[in-house]
PDB file of C-alpha atoms in Angstrom:
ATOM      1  CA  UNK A   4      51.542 216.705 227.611  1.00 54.00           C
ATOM      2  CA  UNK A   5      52.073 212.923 226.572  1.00 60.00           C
ATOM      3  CA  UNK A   6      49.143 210.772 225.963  1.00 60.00           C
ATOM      4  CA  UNK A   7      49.371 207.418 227.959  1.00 60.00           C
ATOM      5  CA  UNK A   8      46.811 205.973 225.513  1.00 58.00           C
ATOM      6  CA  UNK A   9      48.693 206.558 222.616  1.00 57.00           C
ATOM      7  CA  UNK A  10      52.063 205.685 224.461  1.00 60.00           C
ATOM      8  CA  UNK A  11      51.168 202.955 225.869  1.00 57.00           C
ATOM      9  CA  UNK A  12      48.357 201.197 223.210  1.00 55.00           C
ATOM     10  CA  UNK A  13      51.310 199.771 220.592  1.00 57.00           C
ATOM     11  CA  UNK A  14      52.726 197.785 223.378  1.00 57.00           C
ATOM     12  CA  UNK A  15      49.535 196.308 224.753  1.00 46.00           C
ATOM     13  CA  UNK A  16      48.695 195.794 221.473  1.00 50.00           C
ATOM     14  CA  UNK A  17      51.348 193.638 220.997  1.00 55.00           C
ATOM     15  CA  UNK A  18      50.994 192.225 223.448  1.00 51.00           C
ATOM     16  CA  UNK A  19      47.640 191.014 223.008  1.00 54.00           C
ATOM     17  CA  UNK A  20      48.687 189.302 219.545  1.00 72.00           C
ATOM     18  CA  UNK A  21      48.937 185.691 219.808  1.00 84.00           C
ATOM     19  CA  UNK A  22      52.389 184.838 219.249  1.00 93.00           C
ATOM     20  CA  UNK A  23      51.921 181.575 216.960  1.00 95.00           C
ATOM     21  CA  UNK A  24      55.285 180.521 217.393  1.00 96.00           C
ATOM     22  CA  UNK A  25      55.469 180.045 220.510  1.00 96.00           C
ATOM     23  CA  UNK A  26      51.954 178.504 220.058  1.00 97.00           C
ATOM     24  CA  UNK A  27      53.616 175.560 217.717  1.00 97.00           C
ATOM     25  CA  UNK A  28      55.980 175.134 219.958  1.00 97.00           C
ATOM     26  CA  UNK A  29      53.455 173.895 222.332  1.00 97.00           C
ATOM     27  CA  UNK A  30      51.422 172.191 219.847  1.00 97.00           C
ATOM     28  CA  UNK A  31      54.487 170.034 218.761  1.00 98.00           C
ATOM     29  CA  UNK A  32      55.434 169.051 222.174  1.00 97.00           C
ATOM     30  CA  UNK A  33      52.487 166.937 222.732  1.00 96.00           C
ATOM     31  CA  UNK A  34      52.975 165.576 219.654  1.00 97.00           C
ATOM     32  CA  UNK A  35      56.434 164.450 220.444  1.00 97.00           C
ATOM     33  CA  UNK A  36      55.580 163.332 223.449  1.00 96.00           C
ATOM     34  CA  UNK A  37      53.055 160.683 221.415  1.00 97.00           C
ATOM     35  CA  UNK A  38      55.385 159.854 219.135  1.00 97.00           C
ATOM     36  CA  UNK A  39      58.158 158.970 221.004  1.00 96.00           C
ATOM     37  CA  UNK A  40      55.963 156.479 223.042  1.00 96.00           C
ATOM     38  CA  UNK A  41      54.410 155.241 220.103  1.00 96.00           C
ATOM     39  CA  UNK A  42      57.585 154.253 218.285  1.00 97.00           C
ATOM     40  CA  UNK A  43      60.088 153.590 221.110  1.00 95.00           C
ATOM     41  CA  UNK A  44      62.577 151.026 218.793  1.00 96.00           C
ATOM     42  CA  UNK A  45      62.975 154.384 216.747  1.00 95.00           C
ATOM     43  CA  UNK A  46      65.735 157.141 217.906  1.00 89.00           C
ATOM     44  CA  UNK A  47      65.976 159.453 214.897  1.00 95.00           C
ATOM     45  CA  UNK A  48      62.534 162.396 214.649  1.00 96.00           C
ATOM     46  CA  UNK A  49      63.075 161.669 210.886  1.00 95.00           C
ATOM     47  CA  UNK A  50      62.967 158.193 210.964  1.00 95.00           C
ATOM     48  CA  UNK A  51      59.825 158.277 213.075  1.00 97.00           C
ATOM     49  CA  UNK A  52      58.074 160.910 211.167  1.00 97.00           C
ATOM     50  CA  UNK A  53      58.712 158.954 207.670  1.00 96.00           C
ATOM     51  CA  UNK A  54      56.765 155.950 209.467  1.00 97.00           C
ATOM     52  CA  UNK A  55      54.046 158.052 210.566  1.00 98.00           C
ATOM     53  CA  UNK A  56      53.403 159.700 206.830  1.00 96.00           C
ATOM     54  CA  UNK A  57      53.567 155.881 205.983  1.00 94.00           C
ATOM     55  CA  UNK A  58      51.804 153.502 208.251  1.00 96.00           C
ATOM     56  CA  UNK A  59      48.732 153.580 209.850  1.00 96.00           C
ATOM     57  CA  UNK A  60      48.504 155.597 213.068  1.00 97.00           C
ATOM     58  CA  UNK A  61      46.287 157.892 215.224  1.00 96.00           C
ATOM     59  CA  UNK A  62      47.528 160.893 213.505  1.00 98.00           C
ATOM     60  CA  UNK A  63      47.634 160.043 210.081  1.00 98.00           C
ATOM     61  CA  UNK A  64      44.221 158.637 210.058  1.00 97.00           C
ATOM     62  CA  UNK A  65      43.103 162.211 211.515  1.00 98.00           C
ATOM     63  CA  UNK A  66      44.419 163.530 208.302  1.00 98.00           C
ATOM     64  CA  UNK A  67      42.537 160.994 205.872  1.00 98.00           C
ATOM     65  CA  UNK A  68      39.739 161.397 207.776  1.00 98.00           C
ATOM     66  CA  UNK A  69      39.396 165.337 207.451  1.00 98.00           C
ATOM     67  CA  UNK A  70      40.972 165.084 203.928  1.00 98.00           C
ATOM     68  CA  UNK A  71      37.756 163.049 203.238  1.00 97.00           C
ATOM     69  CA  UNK A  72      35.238 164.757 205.383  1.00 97.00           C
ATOM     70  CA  UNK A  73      32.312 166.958 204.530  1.00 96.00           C
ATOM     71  CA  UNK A  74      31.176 168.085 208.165  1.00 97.00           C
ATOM     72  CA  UNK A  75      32.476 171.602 209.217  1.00 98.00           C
ATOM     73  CA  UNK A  76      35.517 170.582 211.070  1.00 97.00           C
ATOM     74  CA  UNK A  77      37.155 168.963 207.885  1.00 98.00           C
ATOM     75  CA  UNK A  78      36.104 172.102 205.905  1.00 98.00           C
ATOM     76  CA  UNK A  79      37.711 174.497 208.596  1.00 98.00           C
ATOM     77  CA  UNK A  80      40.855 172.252 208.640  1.00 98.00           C
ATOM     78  CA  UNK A  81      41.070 172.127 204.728  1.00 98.00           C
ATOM     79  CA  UNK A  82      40.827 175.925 205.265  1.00 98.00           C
ATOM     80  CA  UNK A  83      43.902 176.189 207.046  1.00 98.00           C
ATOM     81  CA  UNK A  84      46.006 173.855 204.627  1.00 98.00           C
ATOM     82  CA  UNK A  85      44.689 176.400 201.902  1.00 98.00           C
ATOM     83  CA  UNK A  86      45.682 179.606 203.828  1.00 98.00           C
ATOM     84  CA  UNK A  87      48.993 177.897 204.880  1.00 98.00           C
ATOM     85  CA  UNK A  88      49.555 177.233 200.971  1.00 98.00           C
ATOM     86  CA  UNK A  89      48.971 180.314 200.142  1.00 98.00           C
ATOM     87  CA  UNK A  90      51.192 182.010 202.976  1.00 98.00           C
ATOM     88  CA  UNK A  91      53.716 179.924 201.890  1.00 97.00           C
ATOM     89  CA  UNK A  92      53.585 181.054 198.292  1.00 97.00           C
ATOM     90  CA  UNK A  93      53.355 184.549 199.592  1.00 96.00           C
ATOM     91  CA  UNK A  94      56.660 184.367 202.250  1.00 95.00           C
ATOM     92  CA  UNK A  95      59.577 182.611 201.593  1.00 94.00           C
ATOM     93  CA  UNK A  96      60.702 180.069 204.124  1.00 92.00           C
ATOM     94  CA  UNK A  97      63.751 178.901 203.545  1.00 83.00           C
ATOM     95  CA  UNK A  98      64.506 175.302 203.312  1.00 78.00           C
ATOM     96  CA  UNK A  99      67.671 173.176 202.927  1.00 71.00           C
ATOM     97  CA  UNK A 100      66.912 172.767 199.446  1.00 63.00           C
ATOM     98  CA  UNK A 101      65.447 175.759 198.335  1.00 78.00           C
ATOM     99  CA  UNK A 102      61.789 176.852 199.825  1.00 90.00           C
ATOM    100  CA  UNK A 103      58.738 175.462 201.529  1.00 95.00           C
ATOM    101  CA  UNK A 104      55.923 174.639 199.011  1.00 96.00           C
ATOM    102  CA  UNK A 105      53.432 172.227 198.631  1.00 97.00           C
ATOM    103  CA  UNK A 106      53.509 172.811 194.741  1.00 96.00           C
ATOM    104  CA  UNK A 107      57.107 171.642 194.589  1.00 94.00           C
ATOM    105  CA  UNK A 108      57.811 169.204 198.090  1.00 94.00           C
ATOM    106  CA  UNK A 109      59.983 165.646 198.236  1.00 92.00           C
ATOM    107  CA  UNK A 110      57.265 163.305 200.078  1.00 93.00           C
ATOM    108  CA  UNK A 111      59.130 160.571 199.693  1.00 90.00           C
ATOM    109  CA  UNK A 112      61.893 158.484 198.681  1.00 90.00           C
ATOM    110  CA  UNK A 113      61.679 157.935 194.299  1.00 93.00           C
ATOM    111  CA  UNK A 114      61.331 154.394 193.729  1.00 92.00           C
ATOM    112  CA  UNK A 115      62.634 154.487 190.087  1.00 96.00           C
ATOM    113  CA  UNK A 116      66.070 153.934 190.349  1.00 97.00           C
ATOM    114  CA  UNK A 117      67.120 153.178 186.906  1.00 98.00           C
ATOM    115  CA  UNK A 118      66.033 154.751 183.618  1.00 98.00           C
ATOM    116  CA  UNK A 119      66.764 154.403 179.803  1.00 98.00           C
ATOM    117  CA  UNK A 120      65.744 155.869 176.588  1.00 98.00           C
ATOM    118  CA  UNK A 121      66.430 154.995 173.499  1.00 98.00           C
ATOM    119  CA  UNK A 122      66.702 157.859 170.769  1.00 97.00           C
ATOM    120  CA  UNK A 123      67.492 157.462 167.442  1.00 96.00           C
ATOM    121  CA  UNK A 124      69.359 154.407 167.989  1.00 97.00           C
ATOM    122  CA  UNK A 125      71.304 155.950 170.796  1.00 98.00           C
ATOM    123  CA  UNK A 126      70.518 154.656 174.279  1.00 98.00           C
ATOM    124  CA  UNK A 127      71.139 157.016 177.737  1.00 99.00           C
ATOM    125  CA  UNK A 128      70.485 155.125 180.572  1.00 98.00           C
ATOM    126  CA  UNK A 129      71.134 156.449 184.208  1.00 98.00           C
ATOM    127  CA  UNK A 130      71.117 154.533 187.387  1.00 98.00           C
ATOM    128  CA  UNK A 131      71.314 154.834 190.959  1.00 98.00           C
ATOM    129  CA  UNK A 132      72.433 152.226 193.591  1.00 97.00           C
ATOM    130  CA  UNK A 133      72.947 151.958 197.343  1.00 95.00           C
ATOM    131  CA  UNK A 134      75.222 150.493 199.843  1.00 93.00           C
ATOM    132  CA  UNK A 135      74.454 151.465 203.109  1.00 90.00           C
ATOM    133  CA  UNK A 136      74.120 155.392 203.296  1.00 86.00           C
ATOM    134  CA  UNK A 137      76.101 156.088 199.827  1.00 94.00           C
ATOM    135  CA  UNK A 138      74.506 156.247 196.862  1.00 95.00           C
ATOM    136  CA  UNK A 139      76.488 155.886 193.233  1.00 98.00           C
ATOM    137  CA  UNK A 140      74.875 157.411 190.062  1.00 98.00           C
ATOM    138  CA  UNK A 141      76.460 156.039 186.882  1.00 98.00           C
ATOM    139  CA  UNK A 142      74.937 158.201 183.208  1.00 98.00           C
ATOM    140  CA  UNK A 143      75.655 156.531 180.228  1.00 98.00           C
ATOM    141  CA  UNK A 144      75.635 156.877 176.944  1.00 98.00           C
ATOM    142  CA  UNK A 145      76.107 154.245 173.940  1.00 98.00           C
ATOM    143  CA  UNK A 146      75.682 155.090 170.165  1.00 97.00           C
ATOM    144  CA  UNK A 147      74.156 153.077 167.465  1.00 96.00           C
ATOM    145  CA  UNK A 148      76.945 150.240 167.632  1.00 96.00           C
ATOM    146  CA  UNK A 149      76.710 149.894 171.588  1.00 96.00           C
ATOM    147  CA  UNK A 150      79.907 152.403 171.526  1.00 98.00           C
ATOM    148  CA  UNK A 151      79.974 153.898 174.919  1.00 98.00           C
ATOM    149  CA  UNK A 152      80.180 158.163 174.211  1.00 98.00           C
ATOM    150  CA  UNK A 153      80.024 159.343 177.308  1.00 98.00           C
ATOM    151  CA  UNK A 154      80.072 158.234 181.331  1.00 98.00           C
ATOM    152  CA  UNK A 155      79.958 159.546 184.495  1.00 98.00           C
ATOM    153  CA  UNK A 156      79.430 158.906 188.431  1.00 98.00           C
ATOM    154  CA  UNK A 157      78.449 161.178 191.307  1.00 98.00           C
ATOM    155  CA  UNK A 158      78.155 160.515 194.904  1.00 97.00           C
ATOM    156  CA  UNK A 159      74.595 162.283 195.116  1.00 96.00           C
ATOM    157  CA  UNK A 160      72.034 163.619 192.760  1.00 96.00           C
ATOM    158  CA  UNK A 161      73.299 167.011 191.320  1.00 96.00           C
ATOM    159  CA  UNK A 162      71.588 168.542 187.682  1.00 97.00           C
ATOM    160  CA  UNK A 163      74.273 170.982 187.601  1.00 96.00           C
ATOM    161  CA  UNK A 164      76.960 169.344 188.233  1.00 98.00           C
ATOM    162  CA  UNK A 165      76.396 166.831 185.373  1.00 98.00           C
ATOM    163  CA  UNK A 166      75.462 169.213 182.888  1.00 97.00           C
ATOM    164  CA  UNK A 167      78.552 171.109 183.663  1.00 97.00           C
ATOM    165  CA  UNK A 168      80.609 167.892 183.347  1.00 98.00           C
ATOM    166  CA  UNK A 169      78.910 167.213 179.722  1.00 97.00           C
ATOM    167  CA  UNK A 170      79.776 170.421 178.452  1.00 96.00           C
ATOM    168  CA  UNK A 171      83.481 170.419 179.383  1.00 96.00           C
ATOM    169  CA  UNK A 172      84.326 166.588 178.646  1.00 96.00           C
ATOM    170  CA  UNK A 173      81.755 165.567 176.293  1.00 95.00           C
ATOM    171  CA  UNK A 174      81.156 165.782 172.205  1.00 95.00           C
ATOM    172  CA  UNK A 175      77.620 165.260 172.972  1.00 97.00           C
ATOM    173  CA  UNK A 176      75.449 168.169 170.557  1.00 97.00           C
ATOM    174  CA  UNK A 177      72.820 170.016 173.196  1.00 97.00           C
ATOM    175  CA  UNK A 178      70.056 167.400 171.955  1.00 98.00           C
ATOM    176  CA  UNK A 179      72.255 164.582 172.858  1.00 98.00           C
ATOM    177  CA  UNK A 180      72.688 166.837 176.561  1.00 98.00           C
ATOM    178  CA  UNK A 181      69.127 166.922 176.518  1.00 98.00           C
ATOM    179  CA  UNK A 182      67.950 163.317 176.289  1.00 98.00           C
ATOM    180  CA  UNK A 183      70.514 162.481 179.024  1.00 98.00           C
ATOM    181  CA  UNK A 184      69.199 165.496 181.288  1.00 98.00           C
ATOM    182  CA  UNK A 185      65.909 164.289 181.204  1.00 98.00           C
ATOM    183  CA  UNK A 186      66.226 160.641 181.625  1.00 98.00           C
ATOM    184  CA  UNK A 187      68.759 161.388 184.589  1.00 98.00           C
ATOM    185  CA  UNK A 188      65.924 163.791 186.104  1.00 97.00           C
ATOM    186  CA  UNK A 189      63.614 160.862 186.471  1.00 96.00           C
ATOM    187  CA  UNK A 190      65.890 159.124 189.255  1.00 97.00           C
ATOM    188  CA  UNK A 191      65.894 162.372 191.745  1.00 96.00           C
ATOM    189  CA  UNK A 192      65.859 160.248 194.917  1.00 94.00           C
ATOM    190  CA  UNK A 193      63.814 163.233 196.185  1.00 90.00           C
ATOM    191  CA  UNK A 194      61.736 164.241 192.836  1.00 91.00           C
ATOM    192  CA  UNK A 195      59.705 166.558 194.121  1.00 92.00           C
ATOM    193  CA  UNK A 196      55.354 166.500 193.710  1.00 94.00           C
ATOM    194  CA  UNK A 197      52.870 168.916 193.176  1.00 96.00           C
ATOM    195  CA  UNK A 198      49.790 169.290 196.117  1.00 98.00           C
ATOM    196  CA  UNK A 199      48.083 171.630 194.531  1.00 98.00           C
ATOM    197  CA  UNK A 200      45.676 170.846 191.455  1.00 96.00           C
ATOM    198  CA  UNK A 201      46.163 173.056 188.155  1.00 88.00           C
ATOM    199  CA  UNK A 202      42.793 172.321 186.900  1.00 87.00           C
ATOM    200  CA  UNK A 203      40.455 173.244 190.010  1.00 85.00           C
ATOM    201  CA  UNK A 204      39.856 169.376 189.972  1.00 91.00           C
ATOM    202  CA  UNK A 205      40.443 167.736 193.142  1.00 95.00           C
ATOM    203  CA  UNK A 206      39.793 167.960 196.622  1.00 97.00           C
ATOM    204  CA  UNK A 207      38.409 171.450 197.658  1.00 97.00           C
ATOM    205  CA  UNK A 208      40.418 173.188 200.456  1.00 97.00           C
ATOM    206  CA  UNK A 209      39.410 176.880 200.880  1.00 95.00           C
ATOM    207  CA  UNK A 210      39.208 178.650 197.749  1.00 94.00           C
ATOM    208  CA  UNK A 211      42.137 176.109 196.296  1.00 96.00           C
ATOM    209  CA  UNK A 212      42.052 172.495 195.270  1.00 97.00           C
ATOM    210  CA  UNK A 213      44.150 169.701 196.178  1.00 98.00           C
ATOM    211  CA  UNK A 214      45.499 166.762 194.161  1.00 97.00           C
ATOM    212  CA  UNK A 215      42.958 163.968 194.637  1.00 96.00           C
ATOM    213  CA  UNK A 216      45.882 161.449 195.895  1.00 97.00           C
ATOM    214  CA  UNK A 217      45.189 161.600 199.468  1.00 98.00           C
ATOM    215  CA  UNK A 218      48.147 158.884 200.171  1.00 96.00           C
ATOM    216  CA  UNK A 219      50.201 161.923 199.187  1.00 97.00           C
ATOM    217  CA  UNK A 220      48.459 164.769 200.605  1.00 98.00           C
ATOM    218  CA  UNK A 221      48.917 162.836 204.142  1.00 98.00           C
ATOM    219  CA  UNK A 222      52.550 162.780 203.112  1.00 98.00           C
ATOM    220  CA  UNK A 223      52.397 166.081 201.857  1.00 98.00           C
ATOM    221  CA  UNK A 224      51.090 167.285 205.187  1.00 98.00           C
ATOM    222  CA  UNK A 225      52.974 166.013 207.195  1.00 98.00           C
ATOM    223  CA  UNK A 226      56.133 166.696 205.691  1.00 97.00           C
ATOM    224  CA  UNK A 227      55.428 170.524 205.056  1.00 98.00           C
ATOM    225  CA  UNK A 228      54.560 170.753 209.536  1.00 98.00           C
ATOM    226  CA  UNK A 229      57.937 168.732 210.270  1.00 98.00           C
ATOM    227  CA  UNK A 230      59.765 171.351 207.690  1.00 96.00           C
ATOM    228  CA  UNK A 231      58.527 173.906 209.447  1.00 97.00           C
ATOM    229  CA  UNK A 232      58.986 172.147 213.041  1.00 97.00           C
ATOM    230  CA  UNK A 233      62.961 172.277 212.147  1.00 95.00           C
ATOM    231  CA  UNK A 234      63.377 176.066 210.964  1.00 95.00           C
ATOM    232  CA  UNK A 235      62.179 177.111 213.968  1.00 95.00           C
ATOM    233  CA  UNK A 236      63.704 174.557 216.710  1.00 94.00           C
ATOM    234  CA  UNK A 237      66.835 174.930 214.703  1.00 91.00           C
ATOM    235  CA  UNK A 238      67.087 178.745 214.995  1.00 90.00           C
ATOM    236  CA  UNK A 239      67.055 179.377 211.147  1.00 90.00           C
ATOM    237  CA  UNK A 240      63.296 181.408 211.288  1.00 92.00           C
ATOM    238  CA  UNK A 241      64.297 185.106 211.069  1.00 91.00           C
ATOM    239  CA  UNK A 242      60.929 185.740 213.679  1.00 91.00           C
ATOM    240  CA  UNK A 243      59.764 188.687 211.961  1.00 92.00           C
ATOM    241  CA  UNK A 244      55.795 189.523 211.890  1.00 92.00           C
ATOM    242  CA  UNK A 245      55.537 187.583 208.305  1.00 93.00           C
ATOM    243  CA  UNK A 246      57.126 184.774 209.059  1.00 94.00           C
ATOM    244  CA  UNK A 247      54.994 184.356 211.995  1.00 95.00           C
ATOM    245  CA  UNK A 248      52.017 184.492 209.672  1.00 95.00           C
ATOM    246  CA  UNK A 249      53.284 181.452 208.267  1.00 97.00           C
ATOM    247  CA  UNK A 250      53.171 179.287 211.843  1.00 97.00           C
ATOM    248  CA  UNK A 251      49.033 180.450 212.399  1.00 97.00           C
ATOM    249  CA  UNK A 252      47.190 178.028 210.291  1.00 98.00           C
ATOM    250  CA  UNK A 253      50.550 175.668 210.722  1.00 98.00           C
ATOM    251  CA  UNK A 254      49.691 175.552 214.657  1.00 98.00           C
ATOM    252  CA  UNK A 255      45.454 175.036 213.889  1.00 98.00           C
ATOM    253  CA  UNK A 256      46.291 172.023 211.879  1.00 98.00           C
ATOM    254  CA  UNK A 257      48.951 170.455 214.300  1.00 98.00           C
ATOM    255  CA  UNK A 258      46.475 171.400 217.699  1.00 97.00           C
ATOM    256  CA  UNK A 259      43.453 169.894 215.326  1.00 97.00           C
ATOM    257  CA  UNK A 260      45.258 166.549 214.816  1.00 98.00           C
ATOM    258  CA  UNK A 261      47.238 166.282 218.526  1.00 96.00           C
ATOM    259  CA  UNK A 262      43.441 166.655 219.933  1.00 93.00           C
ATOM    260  CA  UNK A 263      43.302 163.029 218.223  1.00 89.00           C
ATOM    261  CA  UNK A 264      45.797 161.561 220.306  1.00 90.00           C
ATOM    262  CA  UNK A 265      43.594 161.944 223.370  1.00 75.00           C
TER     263      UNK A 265
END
């Protein structure tokens, strides 16, 4: 004779789970709804979002202030950054560019545009302009009588592609590679930062530390909610019961700053 305990229980179980998802969701529309009003001039999410992480605001001075904090709500929020770093680490979420992390994350826009070393009398310099949208990196290297050995432009920032382009229309030796690799690696438009302290030196989040730059933690922040915010409005979060882990402490930080906008 069937059990209607045991038949039944998985599906009220389920059903009692909180579904944090759909939980963001709600969380962010609030949120939108402030932002919009607050920055009416500006059309694009992105463009608005960049001038919250940078300007003063409601919001981002909810951050700072927890960030700073000592009393138990800015220890429970720091909590949540932790176990959202570490559920990150844990579960892949994809990203256009490879993965949500805050140990690797673009905050913002690399202000070094132009770099050169000098190497045993051999000078690689790399540079990146602008006009308009389009970007033009030019890598360049001269020898020890100002001899130009080797140049090259790209339309965007691609390792690979120039290192592939050294090796198949170059003479430079792998050392020569090297020194041009790095310096070029200094001008990633979006050189990714580190959040998370090596050292255990920092700002204490859960059982983790955070860099003590809290300029770029707010950043940091910020950026890491709005990556998430577009997986899942865009339809690219595969909804499956560890990804969904991911969106609980991302929905306790977004409801614990949207409370601010009051």
């Amino acid at each position: 004779m069937p059990n209607p305990y045991i038949d039944n229980s998985e599906r009220w179980l389920a059903l009692a789970e909180i579904d944090y998802l759909t939980q963001f969701v709600k969380a962010w529309i609030p949120f939108n709804a402030w932002y919009m009003n607050m920055y009416p001039t500006l059309k694009r999410d992105r463009v608005i979002i960049e001038e919250i992480k940078s300007n003063p605001n409601l919001f981002r001075d909810k951050i700072i202030a927890l960030l700073n904090g000592t009393d138990n709500d800015s220890i429970i929020f720091k909590g949540q950054i932790a176990k959202l770093h570490q559920y990150l680490e844990s579960i892949y979420i994809p990203n256009a560019d490879s993965r949500i992390t805050f140990k690797s994350l673009s905050i913002e826009t690399n202000p070094i545009t132009s770099e050169t070393l000098t190497f045993r009398r051999w000078v690689y310099k790399v540079e990146l302009t602008r006009t308009g949208n389009a970007i033009n990196i030019n890598s360049l290297v001269t020898n020890s009588g100002s001899i130009t050995q080797y140049t090259f432009n790209q339309s965007k920032f691609d390792v690979e592609n120039l290192n592939n382009h050294l090796q198949q229309n170059s003479s430079l030796t792998e050392n020569q590679r090297n020194c041009l690799l790095d310096t070029y690696r200094k001008i990633d438009p979006k050189k990714p930062t580190n959040l998370i302290s090596s050292n255990r030196q920092g700002i204490e989040a859960g059982n983790i530390f955070l860099i003590n730059d809290v300029e770029k933690l707010v950043k940091g922040l910020i950026e890491v909610i709005y990556k998430l915010r577009n997986i899942l409005f865009h339809g690219e979060l595969i909804p499956n019961k560890d990804n969904k882990k991911v969106y609980e402490p991302a929905f306790y930080i977004l409801k614990t700053l949207i409370q601010s906008l009051n």
